[in-house]
Short mmCIF file of N, CA, C and O in Angstrom, two decimals:
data_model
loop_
_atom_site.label_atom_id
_atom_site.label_comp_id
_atom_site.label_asym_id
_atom_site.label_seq_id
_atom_site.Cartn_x
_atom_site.Cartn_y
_atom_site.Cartn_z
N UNK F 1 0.58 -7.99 -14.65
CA UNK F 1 0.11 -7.36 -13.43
C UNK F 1 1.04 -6.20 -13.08
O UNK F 1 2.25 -6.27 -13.28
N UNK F 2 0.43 -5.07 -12.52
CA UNK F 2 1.01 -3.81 -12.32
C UNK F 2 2.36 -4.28 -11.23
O UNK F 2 2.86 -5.40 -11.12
N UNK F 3 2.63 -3.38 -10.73
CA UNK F 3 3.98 -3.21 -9.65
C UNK F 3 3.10 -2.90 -8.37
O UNK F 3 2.12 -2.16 -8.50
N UNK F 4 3.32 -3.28 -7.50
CA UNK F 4 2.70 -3.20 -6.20
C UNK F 4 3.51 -2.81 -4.91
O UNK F 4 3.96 -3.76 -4.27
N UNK F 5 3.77 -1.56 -4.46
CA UNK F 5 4.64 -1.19 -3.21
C UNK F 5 3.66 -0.79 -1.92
O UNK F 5 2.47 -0.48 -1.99
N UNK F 6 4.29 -0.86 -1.01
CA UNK F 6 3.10 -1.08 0.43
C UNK F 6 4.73 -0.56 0.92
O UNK F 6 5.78 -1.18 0.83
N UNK F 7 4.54 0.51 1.34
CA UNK F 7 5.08 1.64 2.91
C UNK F 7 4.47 0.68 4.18
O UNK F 7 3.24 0.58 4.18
N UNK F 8 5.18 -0.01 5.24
CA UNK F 8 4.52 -0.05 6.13
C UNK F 8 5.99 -0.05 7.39
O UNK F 8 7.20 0.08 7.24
N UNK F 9 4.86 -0.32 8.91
CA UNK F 9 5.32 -0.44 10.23
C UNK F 9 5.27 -1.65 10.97
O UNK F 9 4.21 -2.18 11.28
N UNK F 10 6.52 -2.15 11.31
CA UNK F 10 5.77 -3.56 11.63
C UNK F 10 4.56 -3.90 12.93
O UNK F 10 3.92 -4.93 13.09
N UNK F 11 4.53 -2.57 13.80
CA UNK F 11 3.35 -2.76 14.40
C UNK F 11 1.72 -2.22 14.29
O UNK F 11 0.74 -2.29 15.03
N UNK F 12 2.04 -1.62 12.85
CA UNK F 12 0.73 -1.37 12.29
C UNK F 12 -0.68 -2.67 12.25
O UNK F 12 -0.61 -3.67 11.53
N UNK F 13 -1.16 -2.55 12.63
CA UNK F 13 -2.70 -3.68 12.25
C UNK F 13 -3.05 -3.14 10.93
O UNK F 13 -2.86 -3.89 9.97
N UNK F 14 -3.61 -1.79 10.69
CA UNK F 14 -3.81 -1.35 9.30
C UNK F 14 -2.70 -2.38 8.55
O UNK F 14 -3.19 -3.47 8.28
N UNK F 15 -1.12 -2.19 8.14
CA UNK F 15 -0.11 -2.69 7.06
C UNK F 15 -0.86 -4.37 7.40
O UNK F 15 -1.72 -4.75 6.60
N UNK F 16 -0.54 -5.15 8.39
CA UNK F 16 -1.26 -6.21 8.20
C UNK F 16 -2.56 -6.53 7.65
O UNK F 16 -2.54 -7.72 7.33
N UNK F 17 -3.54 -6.06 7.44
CA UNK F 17 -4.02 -5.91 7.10
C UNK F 17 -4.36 -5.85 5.53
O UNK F 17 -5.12 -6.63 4.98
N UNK F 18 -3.94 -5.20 5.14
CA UNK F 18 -3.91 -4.22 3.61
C UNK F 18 -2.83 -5.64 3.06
O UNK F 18 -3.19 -6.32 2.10
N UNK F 19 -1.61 -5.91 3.73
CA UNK F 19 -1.05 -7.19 3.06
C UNK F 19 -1.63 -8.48 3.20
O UNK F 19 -1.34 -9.41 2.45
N UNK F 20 -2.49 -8.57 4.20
CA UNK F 20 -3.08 -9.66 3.93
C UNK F 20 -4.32 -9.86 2.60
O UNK F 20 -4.30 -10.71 1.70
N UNK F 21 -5.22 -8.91 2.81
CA UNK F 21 -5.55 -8.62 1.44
C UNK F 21 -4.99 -8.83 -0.02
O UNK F 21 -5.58 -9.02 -1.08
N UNK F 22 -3.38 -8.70 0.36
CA UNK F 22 -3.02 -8.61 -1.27
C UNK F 22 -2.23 -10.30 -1.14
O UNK F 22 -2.11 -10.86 -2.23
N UNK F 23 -1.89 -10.83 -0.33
CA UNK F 23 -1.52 -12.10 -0.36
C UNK F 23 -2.65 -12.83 -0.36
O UNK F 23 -2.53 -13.80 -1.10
N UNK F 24 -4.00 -12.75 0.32
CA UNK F 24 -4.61 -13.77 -0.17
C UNK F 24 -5.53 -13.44 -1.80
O UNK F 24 -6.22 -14.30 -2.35
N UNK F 25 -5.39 -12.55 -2.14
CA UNK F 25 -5.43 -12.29 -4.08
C UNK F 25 -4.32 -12.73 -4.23
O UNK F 25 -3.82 -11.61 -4.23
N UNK F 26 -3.64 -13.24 -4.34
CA UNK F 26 -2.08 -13.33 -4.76
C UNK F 26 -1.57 -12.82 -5.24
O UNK F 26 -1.33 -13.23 -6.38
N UNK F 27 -0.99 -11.55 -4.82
CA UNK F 27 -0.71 -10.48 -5.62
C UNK F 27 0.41 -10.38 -4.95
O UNK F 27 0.47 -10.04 -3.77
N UNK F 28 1.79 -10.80 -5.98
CA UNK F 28 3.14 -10.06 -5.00
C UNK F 28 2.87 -8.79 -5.00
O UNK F 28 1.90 -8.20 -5.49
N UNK F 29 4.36 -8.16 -4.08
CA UNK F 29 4.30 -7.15 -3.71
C UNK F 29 5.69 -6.52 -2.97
O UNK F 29 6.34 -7.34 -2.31
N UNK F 30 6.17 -5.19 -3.02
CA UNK F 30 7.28 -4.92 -2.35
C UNK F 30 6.97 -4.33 -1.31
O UNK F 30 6.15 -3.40 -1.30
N UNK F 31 7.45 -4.68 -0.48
CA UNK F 31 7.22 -3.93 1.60
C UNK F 31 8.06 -3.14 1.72
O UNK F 31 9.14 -3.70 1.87
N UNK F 32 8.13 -2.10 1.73
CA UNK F 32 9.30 -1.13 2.37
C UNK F 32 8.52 -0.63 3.77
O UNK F 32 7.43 -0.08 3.92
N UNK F 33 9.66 -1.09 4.82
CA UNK F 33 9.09 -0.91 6.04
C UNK F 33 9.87 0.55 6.28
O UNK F 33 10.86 0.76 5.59
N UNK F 34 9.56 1.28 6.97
CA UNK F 34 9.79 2.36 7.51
C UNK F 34 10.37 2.91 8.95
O UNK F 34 10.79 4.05 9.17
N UNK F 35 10.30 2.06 9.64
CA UNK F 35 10.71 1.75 10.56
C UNK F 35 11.98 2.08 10.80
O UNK F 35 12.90 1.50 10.22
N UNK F 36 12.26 3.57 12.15
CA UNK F 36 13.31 3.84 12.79
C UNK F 36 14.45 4.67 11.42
O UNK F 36 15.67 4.81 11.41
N UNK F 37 13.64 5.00 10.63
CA UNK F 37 13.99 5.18 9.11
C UNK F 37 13.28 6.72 8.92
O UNK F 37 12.10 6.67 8.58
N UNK F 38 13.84 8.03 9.09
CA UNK F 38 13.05 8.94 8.79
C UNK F 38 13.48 9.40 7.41
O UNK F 38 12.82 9.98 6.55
N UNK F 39 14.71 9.02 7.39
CA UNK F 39 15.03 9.64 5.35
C UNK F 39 13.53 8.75 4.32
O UNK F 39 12.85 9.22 3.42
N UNK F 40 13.49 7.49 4.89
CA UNK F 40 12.41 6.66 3.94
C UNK F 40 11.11 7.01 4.02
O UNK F 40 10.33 7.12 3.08
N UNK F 41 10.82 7.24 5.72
CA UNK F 41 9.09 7.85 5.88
C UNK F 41 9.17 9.53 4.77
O UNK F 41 8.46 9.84 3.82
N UNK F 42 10.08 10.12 5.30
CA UNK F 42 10.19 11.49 4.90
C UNK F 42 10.44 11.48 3.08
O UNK F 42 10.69 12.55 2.51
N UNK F 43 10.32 9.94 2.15
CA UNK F 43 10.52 9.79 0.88
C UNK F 43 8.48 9.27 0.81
O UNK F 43 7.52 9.43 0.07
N UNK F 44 8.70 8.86 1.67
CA UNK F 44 7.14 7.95 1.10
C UNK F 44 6.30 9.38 1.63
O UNK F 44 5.63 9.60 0.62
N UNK F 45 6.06 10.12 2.31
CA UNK F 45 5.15 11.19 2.49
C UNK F 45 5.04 12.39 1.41
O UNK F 45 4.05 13.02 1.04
N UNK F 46 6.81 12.52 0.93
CA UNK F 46 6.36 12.85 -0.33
C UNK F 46 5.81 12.19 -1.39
O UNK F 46 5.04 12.82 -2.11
N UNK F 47 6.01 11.25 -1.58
CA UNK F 47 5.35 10.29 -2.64
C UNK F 47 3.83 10.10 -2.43
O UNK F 47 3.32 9.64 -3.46
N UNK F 48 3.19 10.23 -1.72
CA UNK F 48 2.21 9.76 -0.95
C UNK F 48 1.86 11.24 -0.94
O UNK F 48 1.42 11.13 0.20
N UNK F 49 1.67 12.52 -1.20
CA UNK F 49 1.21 13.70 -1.26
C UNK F 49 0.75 14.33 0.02
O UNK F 49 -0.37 14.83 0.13
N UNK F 50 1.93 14.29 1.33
CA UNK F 50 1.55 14.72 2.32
C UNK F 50 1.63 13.90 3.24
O UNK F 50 2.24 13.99 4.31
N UNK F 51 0.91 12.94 2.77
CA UNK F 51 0.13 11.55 3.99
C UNK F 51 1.56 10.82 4.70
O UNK F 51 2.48 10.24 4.14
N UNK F 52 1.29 11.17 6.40
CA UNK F 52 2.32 10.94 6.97
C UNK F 52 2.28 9.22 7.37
O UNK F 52 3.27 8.50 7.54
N UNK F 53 0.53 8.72 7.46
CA UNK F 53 0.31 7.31 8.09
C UNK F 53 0.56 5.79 7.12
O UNK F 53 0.11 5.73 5.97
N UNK F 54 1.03 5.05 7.51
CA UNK F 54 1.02 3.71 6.82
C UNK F 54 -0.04 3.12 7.51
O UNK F 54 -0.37 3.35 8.67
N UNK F 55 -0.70 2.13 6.48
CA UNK F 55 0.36 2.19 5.10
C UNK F 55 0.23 3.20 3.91
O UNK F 55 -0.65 4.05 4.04
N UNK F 56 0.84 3.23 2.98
CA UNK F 56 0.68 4.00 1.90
C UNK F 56 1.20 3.12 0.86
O UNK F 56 2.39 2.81 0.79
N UNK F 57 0.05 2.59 -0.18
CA UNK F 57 -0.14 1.71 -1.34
C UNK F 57 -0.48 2.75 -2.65
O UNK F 57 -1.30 3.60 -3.01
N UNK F 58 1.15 1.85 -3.26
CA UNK F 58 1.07 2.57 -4.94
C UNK F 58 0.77 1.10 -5.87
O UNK F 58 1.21 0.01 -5.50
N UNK F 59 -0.05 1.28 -7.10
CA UNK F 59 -0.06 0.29 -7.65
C UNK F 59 0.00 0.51 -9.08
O UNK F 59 -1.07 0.86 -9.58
N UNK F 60 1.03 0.39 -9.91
CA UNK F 60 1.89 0.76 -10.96
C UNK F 60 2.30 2.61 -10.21
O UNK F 60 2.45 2.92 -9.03
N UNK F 61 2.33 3.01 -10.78
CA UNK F 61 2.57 5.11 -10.25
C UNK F 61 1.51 5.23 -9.80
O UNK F 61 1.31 6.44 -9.90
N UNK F 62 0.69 4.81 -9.38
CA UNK F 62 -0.66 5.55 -9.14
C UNK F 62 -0.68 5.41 -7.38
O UNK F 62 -0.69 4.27 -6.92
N UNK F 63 -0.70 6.45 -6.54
CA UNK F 63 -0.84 6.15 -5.05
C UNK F 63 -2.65 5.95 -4.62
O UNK F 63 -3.47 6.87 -4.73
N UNK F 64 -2.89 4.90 -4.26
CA UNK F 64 -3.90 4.57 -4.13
C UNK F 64 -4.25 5.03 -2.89
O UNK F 64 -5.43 5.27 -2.65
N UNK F 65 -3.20 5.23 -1.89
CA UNK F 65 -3.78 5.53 -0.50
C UNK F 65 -3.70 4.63 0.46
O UNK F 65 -2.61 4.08 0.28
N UNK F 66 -4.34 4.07 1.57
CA UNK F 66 -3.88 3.12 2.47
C UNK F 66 -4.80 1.97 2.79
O UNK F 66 -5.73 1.83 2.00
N UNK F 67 -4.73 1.12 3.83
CA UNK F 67 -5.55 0.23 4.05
C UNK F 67 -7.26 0.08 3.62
O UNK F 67 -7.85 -0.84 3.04
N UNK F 68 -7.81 1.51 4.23
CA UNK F 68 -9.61 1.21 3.40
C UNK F 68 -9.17 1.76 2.30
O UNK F 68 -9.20 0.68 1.72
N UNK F 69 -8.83 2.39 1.58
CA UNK F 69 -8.90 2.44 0.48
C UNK F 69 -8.44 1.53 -0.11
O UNK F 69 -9.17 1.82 -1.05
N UNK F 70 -7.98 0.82 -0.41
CA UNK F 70 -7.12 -0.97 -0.70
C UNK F 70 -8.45 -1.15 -0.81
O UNK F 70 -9.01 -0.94 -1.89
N UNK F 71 -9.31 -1.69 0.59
CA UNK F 71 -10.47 -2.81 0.88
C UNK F 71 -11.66 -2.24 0.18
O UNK F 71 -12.45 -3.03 -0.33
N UNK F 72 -11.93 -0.65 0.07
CA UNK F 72 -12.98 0.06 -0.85
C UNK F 72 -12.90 -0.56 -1.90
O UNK F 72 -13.84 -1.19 -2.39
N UNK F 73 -11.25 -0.45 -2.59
CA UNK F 73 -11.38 -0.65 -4.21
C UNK F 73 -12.01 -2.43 -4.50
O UNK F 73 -12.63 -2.95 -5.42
N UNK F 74 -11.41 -3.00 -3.03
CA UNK F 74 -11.78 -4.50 -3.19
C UNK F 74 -13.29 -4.88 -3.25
O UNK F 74 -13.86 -5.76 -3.90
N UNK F 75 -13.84 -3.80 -2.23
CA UNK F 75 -15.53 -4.33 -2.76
C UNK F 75 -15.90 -3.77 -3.74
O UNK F 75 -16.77 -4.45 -4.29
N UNK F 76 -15.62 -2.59 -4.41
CA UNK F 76 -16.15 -1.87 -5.45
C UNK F 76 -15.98 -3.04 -7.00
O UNK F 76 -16.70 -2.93 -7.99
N UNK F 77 -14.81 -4.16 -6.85
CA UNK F 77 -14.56 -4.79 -7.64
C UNK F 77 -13.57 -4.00 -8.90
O UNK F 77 -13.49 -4.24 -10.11
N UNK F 78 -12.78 -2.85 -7.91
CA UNK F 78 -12.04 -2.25 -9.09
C UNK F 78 -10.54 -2.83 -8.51
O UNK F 78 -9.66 -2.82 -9.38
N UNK F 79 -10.21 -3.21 -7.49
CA UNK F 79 -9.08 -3.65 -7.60
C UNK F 79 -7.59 -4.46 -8.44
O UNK F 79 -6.39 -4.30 -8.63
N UNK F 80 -8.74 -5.38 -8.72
CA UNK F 80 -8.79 -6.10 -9.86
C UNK F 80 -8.23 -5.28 -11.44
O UNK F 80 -7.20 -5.39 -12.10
N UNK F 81 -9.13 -4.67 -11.55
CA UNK F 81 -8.87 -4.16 -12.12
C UNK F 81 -7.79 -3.21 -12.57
O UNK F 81 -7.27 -3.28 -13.68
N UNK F 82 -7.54 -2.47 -11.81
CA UNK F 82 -5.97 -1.47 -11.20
C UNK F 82 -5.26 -2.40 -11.50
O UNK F 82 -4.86 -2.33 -12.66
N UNK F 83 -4.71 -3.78 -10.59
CA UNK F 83 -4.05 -4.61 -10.80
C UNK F 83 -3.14 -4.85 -12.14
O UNK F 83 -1.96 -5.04 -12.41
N UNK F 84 -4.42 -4.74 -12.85
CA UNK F 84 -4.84 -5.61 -14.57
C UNK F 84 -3.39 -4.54 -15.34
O UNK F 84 -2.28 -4.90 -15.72
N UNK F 85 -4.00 -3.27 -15.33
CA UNK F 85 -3.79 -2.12 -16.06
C UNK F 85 -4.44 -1.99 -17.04
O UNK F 85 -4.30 -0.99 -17.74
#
């Protein structure tokens, strides 16, 4: 299974969200919270091509984008897949 990183805030609903999704697939995962942290937001926005909002989900190098996009790939049934590699 790929590498899984999730940018989030701890008062985001979106980051809850998007991790609950990947815990109930059981999919570990690394949290880098951002929080009160502008060297780290100001690392993940570049990484993330701009995008200032969490969350922001990479899965192996690939930035997937944030919460609906997570739940898109989940109904599309490509998640899974990404996952896989």
């Amino acid at each position: 299974m790929k590498t899984v990183e999730i940018y989030t805030s701890s008062l985001c609903g979106f980051c809850h969200a998007a991790k609950r999704l990947l815990k109930k697939k059981g999919v570990k995962f690394t949290e880098i919270s951002v929080d009160g942290d502008r060297a780290l937001r100001a690392k993940m926005t570049k990484r993330a091509q701009g995008r200032t909002s969490v969350p922001q989900i990479f899965i192996g190098k690939e930035h997937i984008g944030g919460c609906d996009e997570l739940h898109g790939l989940e109904r599309q049934g490509a998640l899974d897949i990404m996952l896989e590699g």
